[in-house]
Tab-separated table of C-alpha atoms in Angstrom:
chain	number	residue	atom	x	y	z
A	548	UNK	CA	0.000	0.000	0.000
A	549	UNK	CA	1.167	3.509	-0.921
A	550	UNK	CA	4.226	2.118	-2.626
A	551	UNK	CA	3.732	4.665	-5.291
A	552	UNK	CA	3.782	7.766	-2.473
A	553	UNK	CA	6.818	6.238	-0.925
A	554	UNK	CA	9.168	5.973	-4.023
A	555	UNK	CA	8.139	9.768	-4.729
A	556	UNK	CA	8.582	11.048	-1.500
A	557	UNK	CA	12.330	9.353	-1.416
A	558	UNK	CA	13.220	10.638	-4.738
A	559	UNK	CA	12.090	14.258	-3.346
A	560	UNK	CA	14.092	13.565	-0.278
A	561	UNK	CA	17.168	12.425	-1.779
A	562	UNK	CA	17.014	15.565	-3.717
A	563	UNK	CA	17.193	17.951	-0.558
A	564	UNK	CA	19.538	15.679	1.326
A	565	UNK	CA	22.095	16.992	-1.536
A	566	UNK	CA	21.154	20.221	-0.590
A	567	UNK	CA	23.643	22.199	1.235
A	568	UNK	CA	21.113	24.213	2.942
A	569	UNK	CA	17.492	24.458	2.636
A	570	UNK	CA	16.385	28.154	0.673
A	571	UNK	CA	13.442	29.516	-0.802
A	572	UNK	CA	14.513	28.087	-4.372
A	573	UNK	CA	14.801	24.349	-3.502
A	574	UNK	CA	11.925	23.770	-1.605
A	575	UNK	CA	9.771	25.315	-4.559
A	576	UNK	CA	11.169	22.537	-6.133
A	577	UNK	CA	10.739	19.880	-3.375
A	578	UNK	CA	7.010	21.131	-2.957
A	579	UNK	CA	6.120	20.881	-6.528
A	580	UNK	CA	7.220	17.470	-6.436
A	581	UNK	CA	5.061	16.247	-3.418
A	582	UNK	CA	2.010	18.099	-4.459
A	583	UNK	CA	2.256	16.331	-8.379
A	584	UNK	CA	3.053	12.966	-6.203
A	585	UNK	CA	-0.041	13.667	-4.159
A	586	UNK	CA	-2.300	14.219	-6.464
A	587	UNK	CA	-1.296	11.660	-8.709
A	588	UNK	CA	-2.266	9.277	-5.831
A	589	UNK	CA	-5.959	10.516	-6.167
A	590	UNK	CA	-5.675	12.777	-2.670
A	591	UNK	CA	-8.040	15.612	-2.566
A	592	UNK	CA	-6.775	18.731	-4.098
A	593	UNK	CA	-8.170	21.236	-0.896
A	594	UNK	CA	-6.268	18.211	1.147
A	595	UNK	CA	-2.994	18.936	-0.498
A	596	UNK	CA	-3.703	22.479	-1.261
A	597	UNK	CA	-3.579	22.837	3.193
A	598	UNK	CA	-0.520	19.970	3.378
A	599	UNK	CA	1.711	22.024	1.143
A	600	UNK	CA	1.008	25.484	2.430
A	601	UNK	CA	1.951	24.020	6.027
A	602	UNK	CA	5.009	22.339	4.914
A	603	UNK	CA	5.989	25.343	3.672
A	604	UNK	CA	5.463	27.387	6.540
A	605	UNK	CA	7.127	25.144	8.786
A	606	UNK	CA	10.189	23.865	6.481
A	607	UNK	CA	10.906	27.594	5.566
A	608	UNK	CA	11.282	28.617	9.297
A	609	UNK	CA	14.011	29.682	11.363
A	610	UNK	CA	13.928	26.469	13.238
A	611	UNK	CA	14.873	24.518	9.636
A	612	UNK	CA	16.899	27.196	7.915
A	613	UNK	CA	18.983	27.501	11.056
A	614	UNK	CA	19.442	23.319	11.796
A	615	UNK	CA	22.518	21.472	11.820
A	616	UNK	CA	20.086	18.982	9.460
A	617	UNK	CA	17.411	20.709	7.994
A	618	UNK	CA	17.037	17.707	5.781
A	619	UNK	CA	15.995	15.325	9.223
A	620	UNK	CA	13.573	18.592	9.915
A	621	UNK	CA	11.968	18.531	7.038
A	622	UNK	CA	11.262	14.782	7.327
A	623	UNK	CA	10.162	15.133	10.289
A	624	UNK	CA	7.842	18.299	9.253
A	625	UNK	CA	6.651	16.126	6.412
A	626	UNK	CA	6.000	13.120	8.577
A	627	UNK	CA	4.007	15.466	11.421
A	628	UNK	CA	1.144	16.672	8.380
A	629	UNK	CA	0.461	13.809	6.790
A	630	UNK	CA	0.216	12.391	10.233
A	631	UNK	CA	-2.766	15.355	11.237
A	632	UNK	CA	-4.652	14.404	7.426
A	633	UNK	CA	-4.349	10.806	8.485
A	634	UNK	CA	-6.144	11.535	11.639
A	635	UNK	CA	-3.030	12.227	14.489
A	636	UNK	CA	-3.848	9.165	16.439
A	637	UNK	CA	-5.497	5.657	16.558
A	638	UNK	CA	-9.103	5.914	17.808
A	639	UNK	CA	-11.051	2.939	19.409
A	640	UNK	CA	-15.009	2.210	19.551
A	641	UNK	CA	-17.161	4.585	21.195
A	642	UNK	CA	-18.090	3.645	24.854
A	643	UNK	CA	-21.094	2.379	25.269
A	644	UNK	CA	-23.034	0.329	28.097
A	645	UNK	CA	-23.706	-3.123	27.227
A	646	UNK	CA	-24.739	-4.190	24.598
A	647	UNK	CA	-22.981	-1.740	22.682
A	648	UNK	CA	-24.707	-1.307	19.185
A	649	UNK	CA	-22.796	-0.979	15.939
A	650	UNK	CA	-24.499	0.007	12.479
A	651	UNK	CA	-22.899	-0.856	9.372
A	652	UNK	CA	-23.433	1.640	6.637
A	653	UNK	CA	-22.548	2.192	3.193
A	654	UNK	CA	-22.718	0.960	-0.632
A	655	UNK	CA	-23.147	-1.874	-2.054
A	656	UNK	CA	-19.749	-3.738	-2.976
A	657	UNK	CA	-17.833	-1.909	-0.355
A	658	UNK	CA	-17.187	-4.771	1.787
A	659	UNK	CA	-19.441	-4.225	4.392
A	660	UNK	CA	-20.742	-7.327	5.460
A	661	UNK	CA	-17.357	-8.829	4.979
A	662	UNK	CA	-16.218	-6.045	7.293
A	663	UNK	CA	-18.909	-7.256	9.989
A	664	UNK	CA	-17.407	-10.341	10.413
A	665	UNK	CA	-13.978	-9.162	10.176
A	666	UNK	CA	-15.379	-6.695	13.128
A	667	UNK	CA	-16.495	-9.385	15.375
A	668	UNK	CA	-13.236	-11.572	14.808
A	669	UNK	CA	-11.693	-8.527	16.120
A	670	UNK	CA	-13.402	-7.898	19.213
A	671	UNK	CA	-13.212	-11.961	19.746
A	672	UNK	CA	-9.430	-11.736	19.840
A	673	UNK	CA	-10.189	-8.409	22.492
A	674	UNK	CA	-12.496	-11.243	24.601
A	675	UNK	CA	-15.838	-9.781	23.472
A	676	UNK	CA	-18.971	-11.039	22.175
A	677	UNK	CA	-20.785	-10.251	19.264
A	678	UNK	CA	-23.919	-11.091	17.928
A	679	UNK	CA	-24.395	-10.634	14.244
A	680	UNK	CA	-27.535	-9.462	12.173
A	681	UNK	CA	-28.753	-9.001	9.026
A	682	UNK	CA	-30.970	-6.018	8.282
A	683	UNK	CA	-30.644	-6.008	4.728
A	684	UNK	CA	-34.134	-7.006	3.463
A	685	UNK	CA	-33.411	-6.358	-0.500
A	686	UNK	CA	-30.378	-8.119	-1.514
A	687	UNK	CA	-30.853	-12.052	-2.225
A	688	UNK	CA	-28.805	-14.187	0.039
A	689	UNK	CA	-27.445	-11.328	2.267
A	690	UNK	CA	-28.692	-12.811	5.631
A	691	UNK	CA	-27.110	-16.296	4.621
A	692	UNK	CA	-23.617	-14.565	3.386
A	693	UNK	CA	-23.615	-13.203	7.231
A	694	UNK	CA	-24.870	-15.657	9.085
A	695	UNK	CA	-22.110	-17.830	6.704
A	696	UNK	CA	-19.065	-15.448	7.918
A	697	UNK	CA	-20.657	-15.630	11.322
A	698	UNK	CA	-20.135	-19.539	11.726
A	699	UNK	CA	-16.698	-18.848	10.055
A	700	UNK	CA	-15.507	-16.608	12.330
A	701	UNK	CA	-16.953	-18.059	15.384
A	702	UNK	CA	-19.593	-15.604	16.701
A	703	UNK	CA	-23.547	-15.190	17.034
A	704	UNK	CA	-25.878	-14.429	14.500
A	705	UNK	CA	-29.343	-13.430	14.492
A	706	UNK	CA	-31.884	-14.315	12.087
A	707	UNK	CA	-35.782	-13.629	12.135
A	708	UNK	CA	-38.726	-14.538	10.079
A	709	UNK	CA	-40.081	-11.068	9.938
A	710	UNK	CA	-40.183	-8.697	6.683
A	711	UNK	CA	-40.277	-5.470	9.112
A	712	UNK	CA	-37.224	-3.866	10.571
A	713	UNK	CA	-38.515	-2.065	13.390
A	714	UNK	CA	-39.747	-5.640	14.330
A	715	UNK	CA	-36.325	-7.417	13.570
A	716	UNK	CA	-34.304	-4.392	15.449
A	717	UNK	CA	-36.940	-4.923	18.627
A	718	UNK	CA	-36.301	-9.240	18.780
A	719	UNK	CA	-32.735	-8.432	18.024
A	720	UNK	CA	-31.797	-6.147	20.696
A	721	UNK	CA	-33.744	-8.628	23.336
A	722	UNK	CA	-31.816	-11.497	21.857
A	723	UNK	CA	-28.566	-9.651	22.896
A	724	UNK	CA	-29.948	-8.316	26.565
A	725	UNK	CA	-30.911	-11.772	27.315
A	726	UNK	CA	-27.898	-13.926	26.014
A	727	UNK	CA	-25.256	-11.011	27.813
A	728	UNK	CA	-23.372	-10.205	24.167
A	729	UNK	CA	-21.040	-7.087	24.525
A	730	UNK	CA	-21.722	-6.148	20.796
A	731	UNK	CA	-24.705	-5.974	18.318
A	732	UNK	CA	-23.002	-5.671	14.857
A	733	UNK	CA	-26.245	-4.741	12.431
A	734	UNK	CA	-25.757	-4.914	8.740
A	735	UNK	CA	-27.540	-2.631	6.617
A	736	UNK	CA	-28.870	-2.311	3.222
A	737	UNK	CA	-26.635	-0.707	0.622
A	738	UNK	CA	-27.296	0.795	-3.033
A	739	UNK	CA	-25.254	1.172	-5.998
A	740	UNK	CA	-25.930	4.751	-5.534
A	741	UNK	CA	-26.543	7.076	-3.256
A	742	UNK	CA	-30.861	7.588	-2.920
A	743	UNK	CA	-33.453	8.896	-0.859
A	744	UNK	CA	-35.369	5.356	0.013
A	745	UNK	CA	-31.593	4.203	1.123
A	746	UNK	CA	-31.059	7.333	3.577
A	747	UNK	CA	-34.682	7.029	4.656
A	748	UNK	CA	-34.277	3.385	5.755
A	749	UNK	CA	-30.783	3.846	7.294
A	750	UNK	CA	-32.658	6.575	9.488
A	751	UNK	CA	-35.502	4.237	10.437
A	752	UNK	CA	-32.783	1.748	11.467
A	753	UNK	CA	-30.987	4.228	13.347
A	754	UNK	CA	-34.235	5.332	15.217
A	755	UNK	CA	-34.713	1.800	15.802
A	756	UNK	CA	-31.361	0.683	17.200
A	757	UNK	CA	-29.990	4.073	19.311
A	758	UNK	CA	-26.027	2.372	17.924
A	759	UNK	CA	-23.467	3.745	19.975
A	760	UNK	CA	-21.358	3.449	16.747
A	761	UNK	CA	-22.429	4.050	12.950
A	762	UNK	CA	-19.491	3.010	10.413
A	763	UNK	CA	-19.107	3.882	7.242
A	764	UNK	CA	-17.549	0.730	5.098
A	765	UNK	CA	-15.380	2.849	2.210
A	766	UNK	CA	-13.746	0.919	-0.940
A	767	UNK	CA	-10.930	2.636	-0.880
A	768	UNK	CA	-9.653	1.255	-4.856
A	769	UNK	CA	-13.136	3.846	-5.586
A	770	UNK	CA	-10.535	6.888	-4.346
A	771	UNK	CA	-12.548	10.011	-4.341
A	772	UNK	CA	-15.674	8.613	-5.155
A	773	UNK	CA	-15.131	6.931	-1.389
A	774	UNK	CA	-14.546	10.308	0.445
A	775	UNK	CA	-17.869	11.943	-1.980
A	776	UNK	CA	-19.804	8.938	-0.453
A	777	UNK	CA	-19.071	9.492	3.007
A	778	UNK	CA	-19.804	13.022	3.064
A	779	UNK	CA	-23.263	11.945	1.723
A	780	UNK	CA	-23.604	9.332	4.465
A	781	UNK	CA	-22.148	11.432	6.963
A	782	UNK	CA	-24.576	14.184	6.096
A	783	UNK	CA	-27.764	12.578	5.860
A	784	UNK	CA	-27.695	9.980	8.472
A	785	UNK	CA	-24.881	11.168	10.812
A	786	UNK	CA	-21.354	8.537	11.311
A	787	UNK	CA	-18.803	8.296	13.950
A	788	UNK	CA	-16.354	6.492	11.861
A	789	UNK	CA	-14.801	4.457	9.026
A	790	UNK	CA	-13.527	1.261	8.003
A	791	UNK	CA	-11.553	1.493	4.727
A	792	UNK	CA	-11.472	-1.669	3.127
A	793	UNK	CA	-9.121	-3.276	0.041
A	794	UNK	CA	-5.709	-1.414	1.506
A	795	UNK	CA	-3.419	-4.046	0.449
A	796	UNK	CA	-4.821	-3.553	-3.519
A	797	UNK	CA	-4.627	0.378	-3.158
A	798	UNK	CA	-1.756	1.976	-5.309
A	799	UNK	CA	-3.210	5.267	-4.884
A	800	UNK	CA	-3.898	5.141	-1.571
A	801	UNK	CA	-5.894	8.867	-2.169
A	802	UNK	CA	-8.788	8.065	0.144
A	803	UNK	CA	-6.929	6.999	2.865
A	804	UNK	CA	-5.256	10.975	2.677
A	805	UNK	CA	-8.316	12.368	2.086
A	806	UNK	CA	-11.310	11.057	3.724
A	807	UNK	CA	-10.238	11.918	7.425
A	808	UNK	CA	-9.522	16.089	6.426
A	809	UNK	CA	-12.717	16.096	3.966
A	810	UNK	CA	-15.054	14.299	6.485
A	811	UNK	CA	-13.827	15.063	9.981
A	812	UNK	CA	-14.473	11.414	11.235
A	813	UNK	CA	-12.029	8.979	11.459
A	814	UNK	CA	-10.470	5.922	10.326
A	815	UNK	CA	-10.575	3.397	13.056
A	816	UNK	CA	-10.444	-0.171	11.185
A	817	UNK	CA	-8.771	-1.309	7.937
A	818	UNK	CA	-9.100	-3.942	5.593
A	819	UNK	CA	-5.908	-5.489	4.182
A	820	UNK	CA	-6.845	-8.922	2.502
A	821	UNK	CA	-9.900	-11.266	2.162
A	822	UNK	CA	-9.583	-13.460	5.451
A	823	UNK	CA	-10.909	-12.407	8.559
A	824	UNK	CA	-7.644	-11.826	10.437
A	825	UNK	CA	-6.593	-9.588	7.750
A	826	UNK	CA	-8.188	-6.496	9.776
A	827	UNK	CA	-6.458	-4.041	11.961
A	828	UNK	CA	-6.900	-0.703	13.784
A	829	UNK	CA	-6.153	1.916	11.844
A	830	UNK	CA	-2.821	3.587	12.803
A	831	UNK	CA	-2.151	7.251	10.980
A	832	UNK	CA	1.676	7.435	12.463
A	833	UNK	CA	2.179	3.837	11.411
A	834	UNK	CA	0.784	4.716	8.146
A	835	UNK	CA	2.834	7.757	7.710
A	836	UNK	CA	5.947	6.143	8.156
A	837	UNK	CA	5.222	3.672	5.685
A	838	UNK	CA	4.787	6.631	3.157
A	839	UNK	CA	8.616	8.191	4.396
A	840	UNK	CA	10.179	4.849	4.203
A	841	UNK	CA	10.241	4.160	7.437
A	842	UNK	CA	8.410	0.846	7.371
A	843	UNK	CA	5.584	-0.681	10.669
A	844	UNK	CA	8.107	-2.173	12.796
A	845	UNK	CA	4.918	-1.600	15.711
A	846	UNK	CA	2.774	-3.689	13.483
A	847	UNK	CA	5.294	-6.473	12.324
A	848	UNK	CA	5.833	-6.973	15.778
A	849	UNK	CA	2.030	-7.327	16.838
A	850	UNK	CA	1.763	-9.641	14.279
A	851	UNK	CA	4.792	-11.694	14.974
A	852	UNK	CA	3.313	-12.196	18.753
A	853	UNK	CA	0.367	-13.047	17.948
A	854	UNK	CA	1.551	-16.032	15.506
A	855	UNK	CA	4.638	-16.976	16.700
A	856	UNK	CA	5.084	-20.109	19.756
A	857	UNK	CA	7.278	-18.301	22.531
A	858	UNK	CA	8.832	-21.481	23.755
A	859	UNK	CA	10.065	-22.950	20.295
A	860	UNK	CA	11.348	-18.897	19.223
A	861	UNK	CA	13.361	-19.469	22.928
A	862	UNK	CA	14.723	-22.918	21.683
A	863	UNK	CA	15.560	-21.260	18.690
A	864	UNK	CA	17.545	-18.280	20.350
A	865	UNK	CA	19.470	-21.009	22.629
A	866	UNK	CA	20.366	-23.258	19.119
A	867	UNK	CA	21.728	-19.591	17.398
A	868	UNK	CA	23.747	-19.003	20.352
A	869	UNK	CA	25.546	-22.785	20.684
A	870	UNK	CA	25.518	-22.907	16.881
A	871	UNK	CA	22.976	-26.028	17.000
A	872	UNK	CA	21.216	-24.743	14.148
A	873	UNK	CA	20.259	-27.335	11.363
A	874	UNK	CA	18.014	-27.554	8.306
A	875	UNK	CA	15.283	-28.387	10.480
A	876	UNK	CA	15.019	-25.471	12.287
A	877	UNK	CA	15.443	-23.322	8.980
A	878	UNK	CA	12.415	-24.789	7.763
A	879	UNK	CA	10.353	-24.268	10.983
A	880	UNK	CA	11.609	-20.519	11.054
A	881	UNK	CA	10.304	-20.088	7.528
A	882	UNK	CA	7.095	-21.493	8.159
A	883	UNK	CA	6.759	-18.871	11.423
A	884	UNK	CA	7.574	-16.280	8.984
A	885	UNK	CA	5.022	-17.633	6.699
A	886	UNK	CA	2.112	-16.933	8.862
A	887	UNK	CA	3.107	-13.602	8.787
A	888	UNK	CA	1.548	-12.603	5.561
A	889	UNK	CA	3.146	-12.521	1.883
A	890	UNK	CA	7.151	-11.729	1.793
A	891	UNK	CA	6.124	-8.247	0.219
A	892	UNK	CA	3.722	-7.215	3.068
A	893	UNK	CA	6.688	-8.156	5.787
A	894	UNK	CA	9.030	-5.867	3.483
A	895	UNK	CA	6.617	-3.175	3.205
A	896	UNK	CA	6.972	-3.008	6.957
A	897	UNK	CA	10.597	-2.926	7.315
A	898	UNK	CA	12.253	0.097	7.201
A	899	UNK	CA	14.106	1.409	4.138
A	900	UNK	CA	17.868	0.542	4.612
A	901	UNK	CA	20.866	2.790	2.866
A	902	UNK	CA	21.616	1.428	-0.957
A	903	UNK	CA	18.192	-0.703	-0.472
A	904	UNK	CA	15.345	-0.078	-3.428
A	905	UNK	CA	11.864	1.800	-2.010
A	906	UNK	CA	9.538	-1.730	-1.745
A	907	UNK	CA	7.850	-0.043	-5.539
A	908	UNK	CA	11.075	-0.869	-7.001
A	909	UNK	CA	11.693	-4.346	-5.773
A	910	UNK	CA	11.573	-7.173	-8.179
A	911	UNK	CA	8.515	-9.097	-7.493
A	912	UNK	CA	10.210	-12.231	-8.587
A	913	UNK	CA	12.142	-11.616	-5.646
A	914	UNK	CA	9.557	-11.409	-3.139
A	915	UNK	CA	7.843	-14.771	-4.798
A	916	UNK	CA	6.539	-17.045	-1.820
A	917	UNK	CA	6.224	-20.120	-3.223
A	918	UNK	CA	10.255	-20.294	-3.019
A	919	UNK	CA	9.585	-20.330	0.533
A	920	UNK	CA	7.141	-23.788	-0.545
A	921	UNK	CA	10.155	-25.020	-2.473
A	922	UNK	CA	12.497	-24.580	-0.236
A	923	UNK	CA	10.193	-26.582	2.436
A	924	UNK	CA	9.262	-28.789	-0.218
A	925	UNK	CA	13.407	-29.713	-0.569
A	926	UNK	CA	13.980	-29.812	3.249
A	927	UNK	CA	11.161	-31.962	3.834
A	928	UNK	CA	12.562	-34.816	0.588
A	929	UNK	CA	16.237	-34.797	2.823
A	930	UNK	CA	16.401	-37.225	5.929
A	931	UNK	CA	16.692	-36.665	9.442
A	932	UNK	CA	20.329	-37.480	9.010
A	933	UNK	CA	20.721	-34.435	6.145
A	934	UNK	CA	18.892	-32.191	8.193
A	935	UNK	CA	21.057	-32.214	10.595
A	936	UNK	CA	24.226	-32.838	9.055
A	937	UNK	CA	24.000	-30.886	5.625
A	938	UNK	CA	27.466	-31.133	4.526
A	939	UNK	CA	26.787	-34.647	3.803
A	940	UNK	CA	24.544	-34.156	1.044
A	941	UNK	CA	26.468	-34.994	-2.208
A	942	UNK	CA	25.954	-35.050	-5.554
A	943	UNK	CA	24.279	-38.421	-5.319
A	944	UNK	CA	21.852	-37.279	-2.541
A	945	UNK	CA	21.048	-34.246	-4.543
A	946	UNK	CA	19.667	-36.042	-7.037
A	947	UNK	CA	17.722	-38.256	-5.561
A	948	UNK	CA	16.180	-34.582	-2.775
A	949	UNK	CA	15.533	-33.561	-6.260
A	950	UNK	CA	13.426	-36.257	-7.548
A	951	UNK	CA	11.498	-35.983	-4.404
A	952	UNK	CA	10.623	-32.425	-3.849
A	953	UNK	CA	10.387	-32.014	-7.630
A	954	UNK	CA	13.000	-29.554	-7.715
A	955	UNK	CA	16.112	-29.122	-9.942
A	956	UNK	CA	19.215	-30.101	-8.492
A	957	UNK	CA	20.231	-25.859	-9.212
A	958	UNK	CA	17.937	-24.730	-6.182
A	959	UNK	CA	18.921	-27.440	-3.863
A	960	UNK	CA	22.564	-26.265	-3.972
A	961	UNK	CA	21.725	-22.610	-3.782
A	962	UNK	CA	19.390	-23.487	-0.675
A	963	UNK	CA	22.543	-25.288	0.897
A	964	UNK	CA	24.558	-22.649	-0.320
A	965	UNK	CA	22.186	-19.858	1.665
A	966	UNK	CA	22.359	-21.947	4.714
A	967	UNK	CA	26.186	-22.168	5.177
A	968	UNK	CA	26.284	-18.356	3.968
A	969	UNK	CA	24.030	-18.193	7.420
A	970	UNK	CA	25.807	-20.203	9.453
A	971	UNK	CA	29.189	-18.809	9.082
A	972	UNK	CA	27.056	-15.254	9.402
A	973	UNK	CA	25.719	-16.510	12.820
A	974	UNK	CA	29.425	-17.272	13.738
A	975	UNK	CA	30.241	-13.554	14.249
A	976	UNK	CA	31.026	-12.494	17.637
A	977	UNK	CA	28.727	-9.625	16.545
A	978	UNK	CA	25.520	-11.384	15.833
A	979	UNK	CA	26.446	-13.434	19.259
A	980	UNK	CA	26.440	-10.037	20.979
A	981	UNK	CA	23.309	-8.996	19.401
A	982	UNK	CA	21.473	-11.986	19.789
A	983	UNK	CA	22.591	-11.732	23.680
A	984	UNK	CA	21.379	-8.345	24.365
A	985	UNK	CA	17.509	-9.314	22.731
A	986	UNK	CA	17.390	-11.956	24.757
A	987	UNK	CA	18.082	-10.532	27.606
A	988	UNK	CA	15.709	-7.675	26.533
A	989	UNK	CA	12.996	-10.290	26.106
A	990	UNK	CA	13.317	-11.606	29.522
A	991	UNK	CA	12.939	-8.657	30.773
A	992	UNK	CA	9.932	-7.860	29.005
């Protein structure tokens, strides 16, 4: 996401950094390139119009001018605004006595009533309960869909016989008093456009319900036609705040930079991929450091403790250390990385390294994870023997590793290559030292 933003802003960048001092002249120039790269990622022209005229002001101040490195300033300028657009800081659901009552809004095709159920997943892995609903009475099949996700994902679902809402939104909220759920997560009707008989119902719902929390679900591939639709929304029927779905397939990535400064509600959820863990809180500094290069470390590591086993990552540390590390445990590493996400989503978190491509300039061939599957695949043909003794493996075993992972013999000696690459690597006092002072960080929590 926002690969396109990111290689712009670090060709702009690399252009002041061979600045000897920032003047009037070169941030002209710097400017004109971020507001081109902005709007060429579909961000709202009064968005950038504000984000360039406060760059400007700030970067052209005595505080930059007179800076031992006005090129960190300026980053750091940069970084600050397209923090504020983003929204400044994570938000979390309104509070709200129990049950607390969401409303799904929005049009049809957004994602909405995959976004339900990627909702309640989410406040399953925070210990709440949900209880999902239907209250879309138009679309064929839209109560089964949810009450489909629901049994997916593990949560409650709601489904009545009755063809009136005020009817279905009375039994519903009942059904949640009496069974204790923390959450009522109602899905509405949407439209392929915005009309008066949709706004009308939406505000018969809301009567109905009193949520404590009405979200508007924004595609956010439809760029500005997203932010037009939530002012609409956000007009007629009143929202508190959004969930911007399809992320991960956003090259633009305009409505995400737009939608919080046009609307004045923010982003609290995103969507990054069709399964239902592939949902997370909406983080504008996170997000903003992406943009600069600086990669999610914060989210990398959320992810990485929420899928990785503790005790076999400690086994691993100790194996590292006494240089006990074998083909085996290569192969179990990978397949901890692997739950992850896709090589290129763990990339696009790290942070851009000196003489390293922006992640929109990497090869994809290079990023391809189903080397990761044929590198398990060849680990798995070798025998416990190999595994742990790979300097064995000869020209004869090769062959016959190669027949059984259905490899050529050409990957199986660059894998083994790789590995002893790695293992003389992990010989380094250095990497000792460093692998010392994280576990001792660890321990200490």
């Amino acid at each position: 996401m926002l690969d396109n933003l990111n290689t712009k802003f670090n060709k702009v960048f690399k252009y002041l950094k061979g600045e000897a001092k920032i003047t009037d002249d070169n941030m002209k120039q710097a400017l004109r390139e971020i507001k081109l790269s902005l709007l060429e990622a579909d961000v709202n022209f009064k968005v950038v119009k504000e984000f360039i005229a406060k760059v400007k002001e700030k970067s052209l101040g005595s505080d930059v001018v007179d800076s031992l490195n006005p090129y960190q300033q300026i980053i750091k300028i940069v970084k600050e605004e397209l923090e504020i657009i983003l929204g400044s800081e994570s938000k979390d659901l309104n509070p709200s006595k129990k049950p607390g009552i969401i409303m799904m809004v929005g049009l049809q095709g957004t994602g909405k009533t995959t976004s339900a159920g990627k909702l309640a997943h989410y406040l399953k892995e925070q210990g709440k309960t949900s209880l999902l609903c239907s209250l879309d009475l138009k679309r064929l099949a839209a109560v089964e869909q949810l009450e489909t996700i629901a049994k997916e994902v593990g949560v409650g679902f709601y489904k009545s016989e009755s063809n009136s809402l005020k009817k279905i939104s009375k039994e519903l909220l009942k059904e949640a008093k009496e069974f204790g759920y923390d959450y009522i997560i109602a899905d509405t009707a949407g439209r392929l456009h915005i009309d008066d008989s949709l706004m009308d119902e939406l505000n018969q719902i809301k009567g109905y319900l009193s949520p404590s929390e009405t979200i508007f679900v924004a595609d956010s591939l439809t760029g500005q036609d997203a932010v037009t639709s939530a002012s609409q929304f956000s007009e007629s029927i009143g929202i508190d705040s959004i969930i911007l779905t399809k992320l991960d397939a956003d090259s633009r990535g305009g409505a995400a930079l737009s939608i919080v400064s046009v609307t004045k509600t923010p982003i609290k959820f995103v969507g990054v991929g069709e399964k239902s863990t592939d949902f997370q809180k909406f983080h504008p500094d996170r997000i903003a450091s992406q943009i600069l290069g600086m990669g999610d470390m914060l989210t990398l590591i959320e992810k990485a403790e929420k899928e990785f086993d503790e005790k076999q990552s400690e086994q691993m540390a100790k194996k590292l250390l006494s240089n006990e590390f074998d083909l085996e445990d290569f192969k179990n590493q990978m397949m901890q990385v692997e739950k992850l996400g896709s090589m290129s989503d763990i990339m696009g978190m790290m942070p851009s390294m000196p003489g390293m491509p922006a992640m929109g300039q990497v090869d994809p061939n290079a990023m391809d994870d189903k080397k990761v599957k044929y590198m398990v695949a060849i680990i798995n043909s070798m025998t416990k023997k190999e595994r742990k003794k790979p300097k064995m493996i000869n020209g004869k075993r090769r062959l016959r590793i190669s027949k059984g992972s259905g490899r050529p013999v050409q990957e199986i000696n660059q894998l083994l290559k790789s590995f002893f690459e790695m293992q003389k690597y992990m010989k380094k006092p250095f990497f000792k030292k460093m692998l010392k002072k994280f576990d001792f960080m660890s321990k200490m929590g």
